[in-house]
Short mmCIF file of C-alpha atoms in Angstrom, two decimals:
data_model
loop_
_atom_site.label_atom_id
_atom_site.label_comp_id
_atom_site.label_asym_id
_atom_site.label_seq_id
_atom_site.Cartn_x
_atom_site.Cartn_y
_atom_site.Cartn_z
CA UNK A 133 -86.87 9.89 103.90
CA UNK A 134 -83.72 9.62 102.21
CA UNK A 135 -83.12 10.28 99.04
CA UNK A 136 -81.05 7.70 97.47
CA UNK A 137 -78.54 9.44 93.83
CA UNK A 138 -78.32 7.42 90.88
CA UNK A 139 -74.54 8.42 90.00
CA UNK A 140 -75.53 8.04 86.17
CA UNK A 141 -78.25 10.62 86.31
CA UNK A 142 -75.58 13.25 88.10
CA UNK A 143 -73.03 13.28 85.59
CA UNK A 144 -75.90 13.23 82.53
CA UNK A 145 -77.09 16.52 83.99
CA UNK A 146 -76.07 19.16 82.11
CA UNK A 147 -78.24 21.85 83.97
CA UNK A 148 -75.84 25.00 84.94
CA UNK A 149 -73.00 23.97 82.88
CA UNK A 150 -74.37 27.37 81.01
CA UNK A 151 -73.62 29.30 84.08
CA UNK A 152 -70.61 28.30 84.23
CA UNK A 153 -69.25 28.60 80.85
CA UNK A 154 -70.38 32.41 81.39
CA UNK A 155 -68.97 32.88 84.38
CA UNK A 156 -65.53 31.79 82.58
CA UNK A 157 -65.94 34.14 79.49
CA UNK A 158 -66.82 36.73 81.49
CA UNK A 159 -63.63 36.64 83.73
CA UNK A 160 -61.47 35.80 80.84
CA UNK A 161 -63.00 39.50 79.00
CA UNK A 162 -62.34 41.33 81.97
CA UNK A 163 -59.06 39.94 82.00
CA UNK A 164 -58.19 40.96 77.86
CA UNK A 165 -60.15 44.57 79.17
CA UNK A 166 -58.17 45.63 81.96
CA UNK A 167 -54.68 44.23 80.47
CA UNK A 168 -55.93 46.29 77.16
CA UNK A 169 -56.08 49.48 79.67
CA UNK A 170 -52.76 48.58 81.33
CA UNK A 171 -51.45 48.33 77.59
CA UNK A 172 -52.91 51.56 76.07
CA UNK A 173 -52.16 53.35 79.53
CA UNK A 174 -48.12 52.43 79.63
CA UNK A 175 -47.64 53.56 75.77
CA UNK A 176 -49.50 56.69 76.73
CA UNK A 177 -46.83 57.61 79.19
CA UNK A 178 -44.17 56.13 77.13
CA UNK A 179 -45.31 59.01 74.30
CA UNK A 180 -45.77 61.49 76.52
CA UNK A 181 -42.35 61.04 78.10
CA UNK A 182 -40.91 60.60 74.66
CA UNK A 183 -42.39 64.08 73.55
CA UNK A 184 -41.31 66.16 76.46
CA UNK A 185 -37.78 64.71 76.09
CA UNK A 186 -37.47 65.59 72.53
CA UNK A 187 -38.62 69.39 73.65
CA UNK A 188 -35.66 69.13 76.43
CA UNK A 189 -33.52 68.28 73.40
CA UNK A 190 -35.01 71.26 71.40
CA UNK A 191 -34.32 73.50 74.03
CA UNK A 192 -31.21 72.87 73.99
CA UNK A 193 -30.44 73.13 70.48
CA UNK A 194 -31.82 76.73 71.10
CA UNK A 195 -29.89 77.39 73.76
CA UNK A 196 -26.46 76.43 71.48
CA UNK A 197 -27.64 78.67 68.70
CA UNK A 198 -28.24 81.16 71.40
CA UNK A 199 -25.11 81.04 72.78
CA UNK A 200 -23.20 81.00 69.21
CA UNK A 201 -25.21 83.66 68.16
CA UNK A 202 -23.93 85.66 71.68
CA UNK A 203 -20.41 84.85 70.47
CA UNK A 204 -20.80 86.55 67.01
CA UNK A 205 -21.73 89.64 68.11
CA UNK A 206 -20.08 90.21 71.49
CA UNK A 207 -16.45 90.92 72.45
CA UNK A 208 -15.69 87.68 74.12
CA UNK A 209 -12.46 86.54 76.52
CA UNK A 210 -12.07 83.14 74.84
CA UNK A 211 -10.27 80.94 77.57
CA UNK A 212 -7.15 79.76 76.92
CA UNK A 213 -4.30 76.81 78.36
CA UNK A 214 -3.28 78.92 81.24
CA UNK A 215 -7.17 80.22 81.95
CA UNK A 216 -9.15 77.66 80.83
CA UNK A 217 -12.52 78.88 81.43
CA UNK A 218 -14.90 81.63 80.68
CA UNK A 219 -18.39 81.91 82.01
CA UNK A 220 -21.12 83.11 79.42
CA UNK A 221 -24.69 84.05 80.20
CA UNK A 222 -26.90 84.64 77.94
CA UNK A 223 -31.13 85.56 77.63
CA UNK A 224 -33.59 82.72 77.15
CA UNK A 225 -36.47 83.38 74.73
CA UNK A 226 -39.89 83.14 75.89
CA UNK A 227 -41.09 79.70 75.29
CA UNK A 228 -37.76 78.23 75.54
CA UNK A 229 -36.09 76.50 79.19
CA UNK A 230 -32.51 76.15 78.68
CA UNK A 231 -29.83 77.01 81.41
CA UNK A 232 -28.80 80.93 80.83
CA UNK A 233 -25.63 80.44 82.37
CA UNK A 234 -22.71 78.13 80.41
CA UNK A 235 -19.07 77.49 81.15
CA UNK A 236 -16.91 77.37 77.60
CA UNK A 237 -13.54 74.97 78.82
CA UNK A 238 -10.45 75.29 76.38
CA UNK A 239 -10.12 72.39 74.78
CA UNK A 240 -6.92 73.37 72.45
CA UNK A 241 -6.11 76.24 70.45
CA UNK A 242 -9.02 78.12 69.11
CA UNK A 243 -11.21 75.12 70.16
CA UNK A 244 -13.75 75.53 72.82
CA UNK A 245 -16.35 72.92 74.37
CA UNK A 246 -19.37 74.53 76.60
CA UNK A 247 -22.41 72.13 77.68
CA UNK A 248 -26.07 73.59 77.30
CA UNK A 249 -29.06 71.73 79.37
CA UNK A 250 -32.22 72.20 78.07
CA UNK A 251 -35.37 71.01 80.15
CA UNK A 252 -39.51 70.04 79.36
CA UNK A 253 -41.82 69.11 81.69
CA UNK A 254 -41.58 66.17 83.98
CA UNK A 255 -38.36 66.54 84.87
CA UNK A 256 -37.12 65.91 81.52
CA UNK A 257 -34.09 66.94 80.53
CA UNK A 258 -31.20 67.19 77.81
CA UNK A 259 -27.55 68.14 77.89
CA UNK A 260 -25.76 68.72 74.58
CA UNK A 261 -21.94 69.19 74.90
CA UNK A 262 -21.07 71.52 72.06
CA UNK A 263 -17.46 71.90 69.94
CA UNK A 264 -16.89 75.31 68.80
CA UNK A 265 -13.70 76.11 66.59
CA UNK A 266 -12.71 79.91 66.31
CA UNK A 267 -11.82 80.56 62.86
CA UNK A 268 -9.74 84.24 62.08
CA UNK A 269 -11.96 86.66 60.02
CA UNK A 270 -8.59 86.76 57.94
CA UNK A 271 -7.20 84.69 56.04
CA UNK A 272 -3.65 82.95 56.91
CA UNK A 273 -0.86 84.85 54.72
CA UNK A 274 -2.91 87.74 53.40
CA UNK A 275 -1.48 91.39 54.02
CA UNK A 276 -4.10 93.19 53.35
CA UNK A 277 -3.01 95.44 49.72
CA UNK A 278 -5.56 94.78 46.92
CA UNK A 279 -4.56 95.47 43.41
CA UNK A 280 -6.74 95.52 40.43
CA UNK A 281 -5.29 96.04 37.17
CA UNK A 282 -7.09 97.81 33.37
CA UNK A 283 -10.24 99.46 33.02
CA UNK A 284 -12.37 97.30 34.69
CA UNK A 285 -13.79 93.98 35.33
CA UNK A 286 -15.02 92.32 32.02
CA UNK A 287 -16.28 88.79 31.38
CA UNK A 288 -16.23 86.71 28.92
CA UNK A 289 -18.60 83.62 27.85
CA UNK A 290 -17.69 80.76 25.50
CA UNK A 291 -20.73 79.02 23.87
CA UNK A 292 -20.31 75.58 22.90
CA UNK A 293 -18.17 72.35 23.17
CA UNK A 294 -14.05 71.92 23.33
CA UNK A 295 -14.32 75.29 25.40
#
């Protein structure tokens, strides 16, 4: 026996139009979901990346000071036009990762330039190229004599206006 459709009664049937609709807002939530997780996972790295390049930078910045503070207190062979570098090392604290070992090129007279990498983790990595000027302990045009003059060193205050 064959079964004959009545075309009307099809499209009135509304039976599994339910399923359907669910079916639909359950693919378009696990669509928001996972790119949600693709979004939160991305920024993650982005931070994380961001973080350990700002300790590269750090460590560099202690590896300048470091070096600065090796040129304060050591006897130093500054370069100069005719030799125009000088190799420097220097210690690295604990907790710190900064190259040990800089180069300081002559840049002009009694101005130096020496480039300090400092590194984090992930292959991170920053390179500061730092100016240094070397300034005399003594002034230009002073000789040295001191002279001081009466019985001593006295002060004296005005109080008020016009003074």
């Amino acid at each position: 026996m064959i079964r004959q459709f009545d075309h009307q009664s099809i499209l009135g049937n509304e039976k599994g139009m339910v399923l359907a609709v669910t079916l639909t807002l359950i693919a378009v939530l696990v669509l928001l979901g996972t790119t949600a997780v693709m979004t939160v996972t991305t920024d993650l790295k982005i931070a994380a990346n961001y973080r350990e390049g700002q300790k590269a930078l750090y460590n560099a910045e202690a590896g300048v000071e470091q070096v600065i503070a090796y040129l304060r207190t050591n006897t130093v062979t500054y370069p100069t036009a005719s030799t125009p570098t000088t190799t420097i090392t220097v210690s690295c604290p604990t907790g710190y990762n900064f190259n040990t070992s800089v180069v300081m090129n002559y840049v002009a007279p009694n101005t130096y330039m020496f480039q300090m990498t400092g590194t984090g983790a992930n292959n991170a990595s920053k390179t500061i190229a730092a100016y240094i000027r070397r300034i005399s302990g003594i002034p230009a045009g002073a000789d040295g004599a001191v002279a001081m003059y009466g019985g001593g060193p006295a002060v004296a205050f005005k109080v008020g206006a016009g003074g």
